[in-house]
């Protein structure tokens, strides 16, 4: 009789774990920078109609739990979702300390979906993401390795035509998170470094020059940066805090 009771308890627990509602699990485990609605399914396989992840709007989110991650102190999932336009795929892990780790990140989306400032200033472009790892804590990146490409970059205050294509290699450094930005095509020759310190202070240092095909409006705007050097480049610098 004791053996039957233990077997029954084991089966009950197994069924409970296998069908544990995703909605309950999300309320318990979700990091503060993730909000979802329309949640259905279980913690093992589930979906959400829409939500916000690190400030970005997503829809049609699906996930599949990776059971082996339970032995590492994390809950890891294979996920896919759709922004308002484009698509994103990533392996997601939620740590006990509340950090959110994304790995094998790949996707594409419009630039103006990344931050409201782009929408407000009518800045647009097509963004491609490829990250081996992104660790988020309190809504901000603390560890990152990958690249971002922006094509068909358009800034109406600079030009009525597209500025071209640009790529950024993002990694960790002694100063914090660093991104090196270079042009790959277009009317501007750009080389810059963006640094985000551990206390969330960012700094952008670089130099820029107009290519021969650049429209006069861009050349006029660049004159505000001061006199060019012997190569025709003008330095620029921006800084602030997040």
JSON list of C-alpha atoms in Angstrom, two decimals:
[
{"chain": "A", "resi": 1, "resn": "UNK", "atom": "CA", "xyz": [0.00, 0.00, 0.00]},
{"chain": "A", "resi": 2, "resn": "UNK", "atom": "CA", "xyz": [2.81, 2.44, 0.87]},
{"chain": "A", "resi": 3, "resn": "UNK", "atom": "CA", "xyz": [4.39, 1.82, -2.53]},
{"chain": "A", "resi": 4, "resn": "UNK", "atom": "CA", "xyz": [1.10, 2.64, -4.31]},
{"chain": "A", "resi": 5, "resn": "UNK", "atom": "CA", "xyz": [0.72, 5.84, -2.31]},
{"chain": "A", "resi": 6, "resn": "UNK", "atom": "CA", "xyz": [4.26, 6.96, -3.16]},
{"chain": "A", "resi": 7, "resn": "UNK", "atom": "CA", "xyz": [3.69, 6.10, -6.81]},
{"chain": "A", "resi": 8, "resn": "UNK", "atom": "CA", "xyz": [0.48, 8.11, -6.82]},
{"chain": "A", "resi": 9, "resn": "UNK", "atom": "CA", "xyz": [2.19, 11.12, -5.26]},
{"chain": "A", "resi": 10, "resn": "UNK", "atom": "CA", "xyz": [5.01, 10.90, -7.79]},
{"chain": "A", "resi": 11, "resn": "UNK", "atom": "CA", "xyz": [2.55, 10.74, -10.71]},
{"chain": "A", "resi": 12, "resn": "UNK", "atom": "CA", "xyz": [0.60, 13.67, -9.29]},
{"chain": "A", "resi": 13, "resn": "UNK", "atom": "CA", "xyz": [3.73, 15.79, -8.96]},
{"chain": "A", "resi": 14, "resn": "UNK", "atom": "CA", "xyz": [4.92, 14.80, -12.43]},
{"chain": "A", "resi": 15, "resn": "UNK", "atom": "CA", "xyz": [1.61, 15.83, -13.98]},
{"chain": "A", "resi": 16, "resn": "UNK", "atom": "CA", "xyz": [1.59, 19.06, -11.97]},
{"chain": "A", "resi": 17, "resn": "UNK", "atom": "CA", "xyz": [5.09, 20.01, -13.17]},
{"chain": "A", "resi": 18, "resn": "UNK", "atom": "CA", "xyz": [4.39, 18.99, -16.77]},
{"chain": "A", "resi": 19, "resn": "UNK", "atom": "CA", "xyz": [1.22, 21.10, -16.94]},
{"chain": "A", "resi": 20, "resn": "UNK", "atom": "CA", "xyz": [2.26, 23.97, -14.67]},
{"chain": "A", "resi": 21, "resn": "UNK", "atom": "CA", "xyz": [0.41, 27.02, -16.07]},
{"chain": "A", "resi": 22, "resn": "UNK", "atom": "CA", "xyz": [2.56, 29.51, -17.91]},
{"chain": "A", "resi": 23, "resn": "UNK", "atom": "CA", "xyz": [0.57, 32.43, -16.49]},
{"chain": "A", "resi": 24, "resn": "UNK", "atom": "CA", "xyz": [1.38, 31.43, -12.90]},
{"chain": "A", "resi": 25, "resn": "UNK", "atom": "CA", "xyz": [5.03, 30.76, -13.72]},
{"chain": "A", "resi": 26, "resn": "UNK", "atom": "CA", "xyz": [5.38, 34.16, -15.40]},
{"chain": "A", "resi": 27, "resn": "UNK", "atom": "CA", "xyz": [3.91, 36.00, -12.41]},
{"chain": "A", "resi": 28, "resn": "UNK", "atom": "CA", "xyz": [6.44, 34.27, -10.15]},
{"chain": "A", "resi": 29, "resn": "UNK", "atom": "CA", "xyz": [9.57, 34.39, -12.29]},
{"chain": "A", "resi": 30, "resn": "UNK", "atom": "CA", "xyz": [9.40, 37.22, -14.81]},
{"chain": "A", "resi": 31, "resn": "UNK", "atom": "CA", "xyz": [12.17, 39.88, -14.55]},
{"chain": "A", "resi": 32, "resn": "UNK", "atom": "CA", "xyz": [10.94, 43.45, -14.08]},
{"chain": "A", "resi": 33, "resn": "UNK", "atom": "CA", "xyz": [11.72, 44.53, -17.66]},
{"chain": "A", "resi": 34, "resn": "UNK", "atom": "CA", "xyz": [9.40, 41.93, -19.25]},
{"chain": "A", "resi": 35, "resn": "UNK", "atom": "CA", "xyz": [5.61, 42.28, -19.37]},
{"chain": "A", "resi": 36, "resn": "UNK", "atom": "CA", "xyz": [3.33, 39.87, -21.28]},
{"chain": "A", "resi": 37, "resn": "UNK", "atom": "CA", "xyz": [-0.40, 39.51, -21.88]},
{"chain": "A", "resi": 38, "resn": "UNK", "atom": "CA", "xyz": [-2.55, 36.79, -23.41]},
{"chain": "A", "resi": 39, "resn": "UNK", "atom": "CA", "xyz": [-0.39, 34.06, -21.84]},
{"chain": "A", "resi": 40, "resn": "UNK", "atom": "CA", "xyz": [-1.40, 30.45, -22.48]},
{"chain": "A", "resi": 41, "resn": "UNK", "atom": "CA", "xyz": [0.10, 26.96, -22.33]},
{"chain": "A", "resi": 42, "resn": "UNK", "atom": "CA", "xyz": [2.50, 25.63, -19.72]},
{"chain": "A", "resi": 43, "resn": "UNK", "atom": "CA", "xyz": [5.91, 26.61, -18.45]},
{"chain": "A", "resi": 44, "resn": "UNK", "atom": "CA", "xyz": [7.33, 23.94, -20.78]},
{"chain": "A", "resi": 45, "resn": "UNK", "atom": "CA", "xyz": [5.60, 25.08, -23.97]},
{"chain": "A", "resi": 46, "resn": "UNK", "atom": "CA", "xyz": [3.62, 28.28, -24.06]},
{"chain": "A", "resi": 47, "resn": "UNK", "atom": "CA", "xyz": [2.79, 31.47, -25.86]},
{"chain": "A", "resi": 48, "resn": "UNK", "atom": "CA", "xyz": [1.79, 35.09, -25.29]},
{"chain": "A", "resi": 49, "resn": "UNK", "atom": "CA", "xyz": [-0.19, 37.35, -27.59]},
{"chain": "A", "resi": 50, "resn": "UNK", "atom": "CA", "xyz": [1.89, 40.48, -26.95]},
{"chain": "A", "resi": 51, "resn": "UNK", "atom": "CA", "xyz": [4.13, 42.26, -24.49]},
{"chain": "A", "resi": 52, "resn": "UNK", "atom": "CA", "xyz": [7.15, 44.42, -23.78]},
{"chain": "A", "resi": 53, "resn": "UNK", "atom": "CA", "xyz": [10.71, 43.12, -23.43]},
{"chain": "A", "resi": 54, "resn": "UNK", "atom": "CA", "xyz": [13.32, 45.67, -22.35]},
{"chain": "A", "resi": 55, "resn": "UNK", "atom": "CA", "xyz": [11.01, 48.39, -23.66]},
{"chain": "A", "resi": 56, "resn": "UNK", "atom": "CA", "xyz": [10.51, 46.81, -27.10]},
{"chain": "A", "resi": 57, "resn": "UNK", "atom": "CA", "xyz": [7.03, 45.75, -28.23]},
{"chain": "A", "resi": 58, "resn": "UNK", "atom": "CA", "xyz": [6.68, 42.11, -29.32]},
{"chain": "A", "resi": 59, "resn": "UNK", "atom": "CA", "xyz": [3.78, 39.88, -30.38]},
{"chain": "A", "resi": 60, "resn": "UNK", "atom": "CA", "xyz": [3.12, 36.21, -31.09]},
{"chain": "A", "resi": 61, "resn": "UNK", "atom": "CA", "xyz": [5.75, 35.09, -28.57]},
{"chain": "A", "resi": 62, "resn": "UNK", "atom": "CA", "xyz": [6.31, 31.34, -28.19]},
{"chain": "A", "resi": 63, "resn": "UNK", "atom": "CA", "xyz": [8.72, 29.46, -25.94]},
{"chain": "A", "resi": 64, "resn": "UNK", "atom": "CA", "xyz": [9.98, 25.96, -25.18]},
{"chain": "A", "resi": 65, "resn": "UNK", "atom": "CA", "xyz": [11.72, 25.19, -21.90]},
{"chain": "A", "resi": 66, "resn": "UNK", "atom": "CA", "xyz": [15.18, 23.59, -22.01]},
{"chain": "A", "resi": 67, "resn": "UNK", "atom": "CA", "xyz": [15.00, 21.05, -19.12]},
{"chain": "A", "resi": 68, "resn": "UNK", "atom": "CA", "xyz": [18.78, 20.75, -18.70]},
{"chain": "A", "resi": 69, "resn": "UNK", "atom": "CA", "xyz": [18.90, 24.39, -17.61]},
{"chain": "A", "resi": 70, "resn": "UNK", "atom": "CA", "xyz": [17.16, 23.48, -14.35]},
{"chain": "A", "resi": 71, "resn": "UNK", "atom": "CA", "xyz": [20.44, 21.96, -13.13]},
{"chain": "A", "resi": 72, "resn": "UNK", "atom": "CA", "xyz": [22.29, 25.27, -13.64]},
{"chain": "A", "resi": 73, "resn": "UNK", "atom": "CA", "xyz": [20.07, 27.43, -11.44]},
{"chain": "A", "resi": 74, "resn": "UNK", "atom": "CA", "xyz": [18.38, 29.07, -14.45]},
{"chain": "A", "resi": 75, "resn": "UNK", "atom": "CA", "xyz": [15.22, 28.67, -16.48]},
{"chain": "A", "resi": 76, "resn": "UNK", "atom": "CA", "xyz": [16.27, 28.64, -20.14]},
{"chain": "A", "resi": 77, "resn": "UNK", "atom": "CA", "xyz": [13.91, 28.79, -23.12]},
{"chain": "A", "resi": 78, "resn": "UNK", "atom": "CA", "xyz": [14.08, 28.72, -26.90]},
{"chain": "A", "resi": 79, "resn": "UNK", "atom": "CA", "xyz": [11.88, 31.60, -28.01]},
{"chain": "A", "resi": 80, "resn": "UNK", "atom": "CA", "xyz": [10.62, 33.31, -31.14]},
{"chain": "A", "resi": 81, "resn": "UNK", "atom": "CA", "xyz": [8.54, 36.46, -31.47]},
{"chain": "A", "resi": 82, "resn": "UNK", "atom": "CA", "xyz": [7.50, 39.19, -33.84]},
{"chain": "A", "resi": 83, "resn": "UNK", "atom": "CA", "xyz": [7.96, 42.90, -33.26]},
{"chain": "A", "resi": 84, "resn": "UNK", "atom": "CA", "xyz": [5.35, 45.16, -34.86]},
{"chain": "A", "resi": 85, "resn": "UNK", "atom": "CA", "xyz": [7.43, 44.41, -37.97]},
{"chain": "A", "resi": 86, "resn": "UNK", "atom": "CA", "xyz": [10.27, 41.95, -38.48]},
{"chain": "A", "resi": 87, "resn": "UNK", "atom": "CA", "xyz": [11.13, 38.90, -36.38]},
{"chain": "A", "resi": 88, "resn": "UNK", "atom": "CA", "xyz": [13.35, 37.88, -33.47]},
{"chain": "A", "resi": 89, "resn": "UNK", "atom": "CA", "xyz": [14.71, 34.53, -32.26]},
{"chain": "A", "resi": 90, "resn": "UNK", "atom": "CA", "xyz": [16.75, 33.87, -29.14]},
{"chain": "A", "resi": 91, "resn": "UNK", "atom": "CA", "xyz": [17.53, 31.45, -26.32]},
{"chain": "A", "resi": 92, "resn": "UNK", "atom": "CA", "xyz": [16.32, 33.09, -23.11]},
{"chain": "A", "resi": 93, "resn": "UNK", "atom": "CA", "xyz": [17.44, 32.29, -19.56]},
{"chain": "A", "resi": 94, "resn": "UNK", "atom": "CA", "xyz": [16.05, 33.78, -16.34]},
{"chain": "A", "resi": 95, "resn": "UNK", "atom": "CA", "xyz": [18.46, 33.68, -13.39]},
{"chain": "A", "resi": 96, "resn": "UNK", "atom": "CA", "xyz": [17.57, 33.55, -9.72]},
{"chain": "A", "resi": 97, "resn": "UNK", "atom": "CA", "xyz": [19.09, 37.05, -9.28]},
{"chain": "A", "resi": 98, "resn": "UNK", "atom": "CA", "xyz": [16.56, 38.49, -11.73]},
{"chain": "A", "resi": 99, "resn": "UNK", "atom": "CA", "xyz": [18.90, 38.95, -14.70]},
{"chain": "A", "resi": 100, "resn": "UNK", "atom": "CA", "xyz": [17.74, 38.09, -18.20]},
{"chain": "A", "resi": 101, "resn": "UNK", "atom": "CA", "xyz": [20.22, 36.36, -20.53]},
{"chain": "A", "resi": 102, "resn": "UNK", "atom": "CA", "xyz": [19.66, 36.20, -24.28]},
{"chain": "A", "resi": 103, "resn": "UNK", "atom": "CA", "xyz": [21.89, 34.02, -26.43]},
{"chain": "A", "resi": 104, "resn": "UNK", "atom": "CA", "xyz": [21.95, 33.13, -30.13]},
{"chain": "A", "resi": 105, "resn": "UNK", "atom": "CA", "xyz": [19.98, 36.29, -30.84]},
{"chain": "A", "resi": 106, "resn": "UNK", "atom": "CA", "xyz": [19.09, 36.85, -34.49]},
{"chain": "A", "resi": 107, "resn": "UNK", "atom": "CA", "xyz": [16.49, 39.08, -36.02]},
{"chain": "A", "resi": 108, "resn": "UNK", "atom": "CA", "xyz": [15.51, 42.13, -37.98]},
{"chain": "A", "resi": 109, "resn": "UNK", "atom": "CA", "xyz": [13.20, 45.04, -37.28]},
{"chain": "A", "resi": 110, "resn": "UNK", "atom": "CA", "xyz": [12.69, 48.70, -38.17]},
{"chain": "A", "resi": 111, "resn": "UNK", "atom": "CA", "xyz": [14.94, 51.15, -36.33]},
{"chain": "A", "resi": 112, "resn": "UNK", "atom": "CA", "xyz": [12.05, 53.31, -35.16]},
{"chain": "A", "resi": 113, "resn": "UNK", "atom": "CA", "xyz": [10.69, 50.43, -33.06]},
{"chain": "A", "resi": 114, "resn": "UNK", "atom": "CA", "xyz": [13.79, 50.34, -30.86]},
{"chain": "A", "resi": 115, "resn": "UNK", "atom": "CA", "xyz": [13.26, 53.63, -29.04]},
{"chain": "A", "resi": 116, "resn": "UNK", "atom": "CA", "xyz": [10.56, 56.35, -29.06]},
{"chain": "A", "resi": 117, "resn": "UNK", "atom": "CA", "xyz": [13.23, 58.99, -29.76]},
{"chain": "A", "resi": 118, "resn": "UNK", "atom": "CA", "xyz": [13.69, 57.58, -33.27]},
{"chain": "A", "resi": 119, "resn": "UNK", "atom": "CA", "xyz": [9.96, 57.85, -33.95]},
{"chain": "A", "resi": 120, "resn": "UNK", "atom": "CA", "xyz": [9.75, 61.38, -32.56]},
{"chain": "A", "resi": 121, "resn": "UNK", "atom": "CA", "xyz": [12.59, 62.56, -34.81]},
{"chain": "A", "resi": 122, "resn": "UNK", "atom": "CA", "xyz": [11.42, 60.49, -37.82]},
{"chain": "A", "resi": 123, "resn": "UNK", "atom": "CA", "xyz": [14.74, 58.64, -37.90]},
{"chain": "A", "resi": 124, "resn": "UNK", "atom": "CA", "xyz": [14.41, 55.30, -39.68]},
{"chain": "A", "resi": 125, "resn": "UNK", "atom": "CA", "xyz": [16.36, 52.34, -41.03]},
{"chain": "A", "resi": 126, "resn": "UNK", "atom": "CA", "xyz": [16.42, 48.55, -41.19]},
{"chain": "A", "resi": 127, "resn": "UNK", "atom": "CA", "xyz": [18.16, 46.86, -38.24]},
{"chain": "A", "resi": 128, "resn": "UNK", "atom": "CA", "xyz": [19.72, 43.39, -38.28]},
{"chain": "A", "resi": 129, "resn": "UNK", "atom": "CA", "xyz": [20.80, 41.85, -34.96]},
{"chain": "A", "resi": 130, "resn": "UNK", "atom": "CA", "xyz": [23.29, 39.05, -34.35]},
{"chain": "A", "resi": 131, "resn": "UNK", "atom": "CA", "xyz": [24.35, 38.51, -30.74]},
{"chain": "A", "resi": 132, "resn": "UNK", "atom": "CA", "xyz": [26.03, 35.54, -29.14]},
{"chain": "A", "resi": 133, "resn": "UNK", "atom": "CA", "xyz": [25.06, 36.88, -25.71]},
{"chain": "A", "resi": 134, "resn": "UNK", "atom": "CA", "xyz": [23.12, 39.71, -24.09]},
{"chain": "A", "resi": 135, "resn": "UNK", "atom": "CA", "xyz": [22.66, 39.93, -20.30]},
{"chain": "A", "resi": 136, "resn": "UNK", "atom": "CA", "xyz": [20.09, 42.43, -19.02]},
{"chain": "A", "resi": 137, "resn": "UNK", "atom": "CA", "xyz": [19.74, 43.63, -15.43]},
{"chain": "A", "resi": 138, "resn": "UNK", "atom": "CA", "xyz": [17.16, 46.20, -14.36]},
{"chain": "A", "resi": 139, "resn": "UNK", "atom": "CA", "xyz": [16.37, 46.89, -18.02]},
{"chain": "A", "resi": 140, "resn": "UNK", "atom": "CA", "xyz": [19.96, 47.71, -19.03]},
{"chain": "A", "resi": 141, "resn": "UNK", "atom": "CA", "xyz": [22.69, 45.58, -20.68]},
{"chain": "A", "resi": 142, "resn": "UNK", "atom": "CA", "xyz": [25.51, 44.46, -18.37]},
{"chain": "A", "resi": 143, "resn": "UNK", "atom": "CA", "xyz": [27.21, 41.92, -20.66]},
{"chain": "A", "resi": 144, "resn": "UNK", "atom": "CA", "xyz": [27.02, 41.73, -24.44]},
{"chain": "A", "resi": 145, "resn": "UNK", "atom": "CA", "xyz": [28.76, 40.27, -27.48]},
{"chain": "A", "resi": 146, "resn": "UNK", "atom": "CA", "xyz": [27.54, 40.69, -31.04]},
{"chain": "A", "resi": 147, "resn": "UNK", "atom": "CA", "xyz": [26.84, 43.07, -33.88]},
{"chain": "A", "resi": 148, "resn": "UNK", "atom": "CA", "xyz": [24.16, 45.44, -35.14]},
{"chain": "A", "resi": 149, "resn": "UNK", "atom": "CA", "xyz": [23.76, 46.55, -38.75]},
{"chain": "A", "resi": 150, "resn": "UNK", "atom": "CA", "xyz": [21.60, 49.50, -39.78]},
{"chain": "A", "resi": 151, "resn": "UNK", "atom": "CA", "xyz": [20.87, 49.79, -43.48]},
{"chain": "A", "resi": 152, "resn": "UNK", "atom": "CA", "xyz": [18.94, 52.48, -45.36]},
{"chain": "A", "resi": 153, "resn": "UNK", "atom": "CA", "xyz": [19.66, 54.88, -42.49]},
{"chain": "A", "resi": 154, "resn": "UNK", "atom": "CA", "xyz": [17.57, 58.04, -42.79]},
{"chain": "A", "resi": 155, "resn": "UNK", "atom": "CA", "xyz": [17.79, 61.21, -40.68]},
{"chain": "A", "resi": 156, "resn": "UNK", "atom": "CA", "xyz": [15.51, 63.94, -42.09]},
{"chain": "A", "resi": 157, "resn": "UNK", "atom": "CA", "xyz": [17.32, 66.73, -40.25]},
{"chain": "A", "resi": 158, "resn": "UNK", "atom": "CA", "xyz": [20.50, 65.87, -42.17]},
{"chain": "A", "resi": 159, "resn": "UNK", "atom": "CA", "xyz": [19.26, 64.94, -45.61]},
{"chain": "A", "resi": 160, "resn": "UNK", "atom": "CA", "xyz": [16.18, 64.18, -47.65]},
{"chain": "A", "resi": 161, "resn": "UNK", "atom": "CA", "xyz": [17.98, 61.06, -48.93]},
{"chain": "A", "resi": 162, "resn": "UNK", "atom": "CA", "xyz": [19.21, 57.95, -47.11]},
{"chain": "A", "resi": 163, "resn": "UNK", "atom": "CA", "xyz": [22.61, 58.21, -45.45]},
{"chain": "A", "resi": 164, "resn": "UNK", "atom": "CA", "xyz": [23.69, 54.62, -46.11]},
{"chain": "A", "resi": 165, "resn": "UNK", "atom": "CA", "xyz": [24.55, 51.48, -44.16]},
{"chain": "A", "resi": 166, "resn": "UNK", "atom": "CA", "xyz": [26.41, 51.21, -40.84]},
{"chain": "A", "resi": 167, "resn": "UNK", "atom": "CA", "xyz": [27.57, 48.43, -38.57]},
{"chain": "A", "resi": 168, "resn": "UNK", "atom": "CA", "xyz": [28.48, 48.27, -34.88]},
{"chain": "A", "resi": 169, "resn": "UNK", "atom": "CA", "xyz": [30.52, 45.57, -33.14]},
{"chain": "A", "resi": 170, "resn": "UNK", "atom": "CA", "xyz": [29.47, 45.42, -29.49]},
{"chain": "A", "resi": 171, "resn": "UNK", "atom": "CA", "xyz": [31.47, 43.82, -26.67]},
{"chain": "A", "resi": 172, "resn": "UNK", "atom": "CA", "xyz": [32.66, 44.26, -23.09]},
{"chain": "A", "resi": 173, "resn": "UNK", "atom": "CA", "xyz": [35.75, 46.26, -22.13]},
{"chain": "A", "resi": 174, "resn": "UNK", "atom": "CA", "xyz": [37.41, 47.53, -18.98]},
{"chain": "A", "resi": 175, "resn": "UNK", "atom": "CA", "xyz": [35.38, 50.73, -19.32]},
{"chain": "A", "resi": 176, "resn": "UNK", "atom": "CA", "xyz": [32.06, 48.88, -19.65]},
{"chain": "A", "resi": 177, "resn": "UNK", "atom": "CA", "xyz": [30.18, 48.00, -22.83]},
{"chain": "A", "resi": 178, "resn": "UNK", "atom": "CA", "xyz": [31.81, 49.28, -26.02]},
{"chain": "A", "resi": 179, "resn": "UNK", "atom": "CA", "xyz": [30.54, 49.51, -29.58]},
{"chain": "A", "resi": 180, "resn": "UNK", "atom": "CA", "xyz": [32.73, 50.40, -32.56]},
{"chain": "A", "resi": 181, "resn": "UNK", "atom": "CA", "xyz": [30.75, 51.95, -35.42]},
{"chain": "A", "resi": 182, "resn": "UNK", "atom": "CA", "xyz": [31.82, 52.08, -39.07]},
{"chain": "A", "resi": 183, "resn": "UNK", "atom": "CA", "xyz": [30.10, 52.86, -42.35]},
{"chain": "A", "resi": 184, "resn": "UNK", "atom": "CA", "xyz": [29.78, 50.15, -44.98]},
{"chain": "A", "resi": 185, "resn": "UNK", "atom": "CA", "xyz": [28.11, 52.23, -47.69]},
{"chain": "A", "resi": 186, "resn": "UNK", "atom": "CA", "xyz": [26.65, 55.68, -48.05]},
{"chain": "A", "resi": 187, "resn": "UNK", "atom": "CA", "xyz": [27.40, 59.39, -48.16]},
{"chain": "A", "resi": 188, "resn": "UNK", "atom": "CA", "xyz": [29.21, 59.65, -44.80]},
{"chain": "A", "resi": 189, "resn": "UNK", "atom": "CA", "xyz": [32.60, 58.28, -43.81]},
{"chain": "A", "resi": 190, "resn": "UNK", "atom": "CA", "xyz": [32.16, 57.53, -40.10]},
{"chain": "A", "resi": 191, "resn": "UNK", "atom": "CA", "xyz": [34.31, 55.97, -37.40]},
{"chain": "A", "resi": 192, "resn": "UNK", "atom": "CA", "xyz": [33.10, 56.13, -33.80]},
{"chain": "A", "resi": 193, "resn": "UNK", "atom": "CA", "xyz": [33.20, 54.40, -30.42]},
{"chain": "A", "resi": 194, "resn": "UNK", "atom": "CA", "xyz": [30.27, 54.24, -28.01]},
{"chain": "A", "resi": 195, "resn": "UNK", "atom": "CA", "xyz": [30.95, 53.36, -24.37]},
{"chain": "A", "resi": 196, "resn": "UNK", "atom": "CA", "xyz": [28.38, 52.57, -21.66]},
{"chain": "A", "resi": 197, "resn": "UNK", "atom": "CA", "xyz": [29.97, 52.55, -18.20]},
{"chain": "A", "resi": 198, "resn": "UNK", "atom": "CA", "xyz": [28.76, 50.38, -15.29]},
{"chain": "A", "resi": 199, "resn": "UNK", "atom": "CA", "xyz": [27.06, 53.45, -13.79]},
{"chain": "A", "resi": 200, "resn": "UNK", "atom": "CA", "xyz": [25.05, 53.87, -17.04]},
{"chain": "A", "resi": 201, "resn": "UNK", "atom": "CA", "xyz": [26.93, 56.89, -18.38]},
{"chain": "A", "resi": 202, "resn": "UNK", "atom": "CA", "xyz": [27.36, 56.78, -22.16]},
{"chain": "A", "resi": 203, "resn": "UNK", "atom": "CA", "xyz": [29.94, 58.52, -24.31]},
{"chain": "A", "resi": 204, "resn": "UNK", "atom": "CA", "xyz": [30.19, 58.73, -28.10]},
{"chain": "A", "resi": 205, "resn": "UNK", "atom": "CA", "xyz": [33.55, 59.68, -29.62]},
{"chain": "A", "resi": 206, "resn": "UNK", "atom": "CA", "xyz": [34.24, 59.69, -33.33]},
{"chain": "A", "resi": 207, "resn": "UNK", "atom": "CA", "xyz": [35.04, 61.47, -36.55]},
{"chain": "A", "resi": 208, "resn": "UNK", "atom": "CA", "xyz": [33.04, 62.00, -39.70]},
{"chain": "A", "resi": 209, "resn": "UNK", "atom": "CA", "xyz": [33.54, 63.31, -43.21]},
{"chain": "A", "resi": 210, "resn": "UNK", "atom": "CA", "xyz": [31.20, 63.84, -46.13]},
{"chain": "A", "resi": 211, "resn": "UNK", "atom": "CA", "xyz": [31.85, 61.72, -49.19]},
{"chain": "A", "resi": 212, "resn": "UNK", "atom": "CA", "xyz": [31.85, 63.38, -52.64]},
{"chain": "A", "resi": 213, "resn": "UNK", "atom": "CA", "xyz": [28.27, 62.17, -53.28]},
{"chain": "A", "resi": 214, "resn": "UNK", "atom": "CA", "xyz": [26.93, 63.77, -50.10]},
{"chain": "A", "resi": 215, "resn": "UNK", "atom": "CA", "xyz": [24.21, 66.41, -50.65]},
{"chain": "A", "resi": 216, "resn": "UNK", "atom": "CA", "xyz": [25.00, 70.04, -49.71]},
{"chain": "A", "resi": 217, "resn": "UNK", "atom": "CA", "xyz": [22.67, 69.86, -46.67]},
{"chain": "A", "resi": 218, "resn": "UNK", "atom": "CA", "xyz": [24.97, 67.31, -45.02]},
{"chain": "A", "resi": 219, "resn": "UNK", "atom": "CA", "xyz": [28.11, 69.31, -45.74]},
{"chain": "A", "resi": 220, "resn": "UNK", "atom": "CA", "xyz": [26.48, 72.36, -44.16]},
{"chain": "A", "resi": 221, "resn": "UNK", "atom": "CA", "xyz": [25.44, 70.39, -41.07]},
{"chain": "A", "resi": 222, "resn": "UNK", "atom": "CA", "xyz": [28.95, 69.01, -40.61]},
{"chain": "A", "resi": 223, "resn": "UNK", "atom": "CA", "xyz": [30.39, 72.53, -40.57]},
{"chain": "A", "resi": 224, "resn": "UNK", "atom": "CA", "xyz": [28.76, 72.95, -37.16]},
{"chain": "A", "resi": 225, "resn": "UNK", "atom": "CA", "xyz": [31.30, 70.42, -35.80]},
{"chain": "A", "resi": 226, "resn": "UNK", "atom": "CA", "xyz": [34.21, 72.76, -36.44]},
{"chain": "A", "resi": 227, "resn": "UNK", "atom": "CA", "xyz": [37.10, 72.80, -38.87]},
{"chain": "A", "resi": 228, "resn": "UNK", "atom": "CA", "xyz": [38.16, 69.55, -40.59]},
{"chain": "A", "resi": 229, "resn": "UNK", "atom": "CA", "xyz": [41.60, 68.06, -40.23]},
{"chain": "A", "resi": 230, "resn": "UNK", "atom": "CA", "xyz": [43.98, 67.47, -43.12]},
{"chain": "A", "resi": 231, "resn": "UNK", "atom": "CA", "xyz": [41.99, 64.40, -44.17]},
{"chain": "A", "resi": 232, "resn": "UNK", "atom": "CA", "xyz": [38.67, 66.24, -44.17]},
{"chain": "A", "resi": 233, "resn": "UNK", "atom": "CA", "xyz": [37.37, 64.63, -40.97]},
{"chain": "A", "resi": 234, "resn": "UNK", "atom": "CA", "xyz": [35.64, 66.49, -38.15]},
{"chain": "A", "resi": 235, "resn": "UNK", "atom": "CA", "xyz": [35.59, 65.14, -34.59]},
{"chain": "A", "resi": 236, "resn": "UNK", "atom": "CA", "xyz": [32.36, 64.79, -32.63]},
{"chain": "A", "resi": 237, "resn": "UNK", "atom": "CA", "xyz": [31.47, 63.87, -29.07]},
{"chain": "A", "resi": 238, "resn": "UNK", "atom": "CA", "xyz": [28.25, 63.20, -27.19]},
{"chain": "A", "resi": 239, "resn": "UNK", "atom": "CA", "xyz": [27.68, 62.02, -23.65]},
{"chain": "A", "resi": 240, "resn": "UNK", "atom": "CA", "xyz": [24.91, 61.57, -21.13]},
{"chain": "A", "resi": 241, "resn": "UNK", "atom": "CA", "xyz": [23.31, 59.02, -18.82]},
{"chain": "A", "resi": 242, "resn": "UNK", "atom": "CA", "xyz": [20.58, 56.41, -19.20]}
]
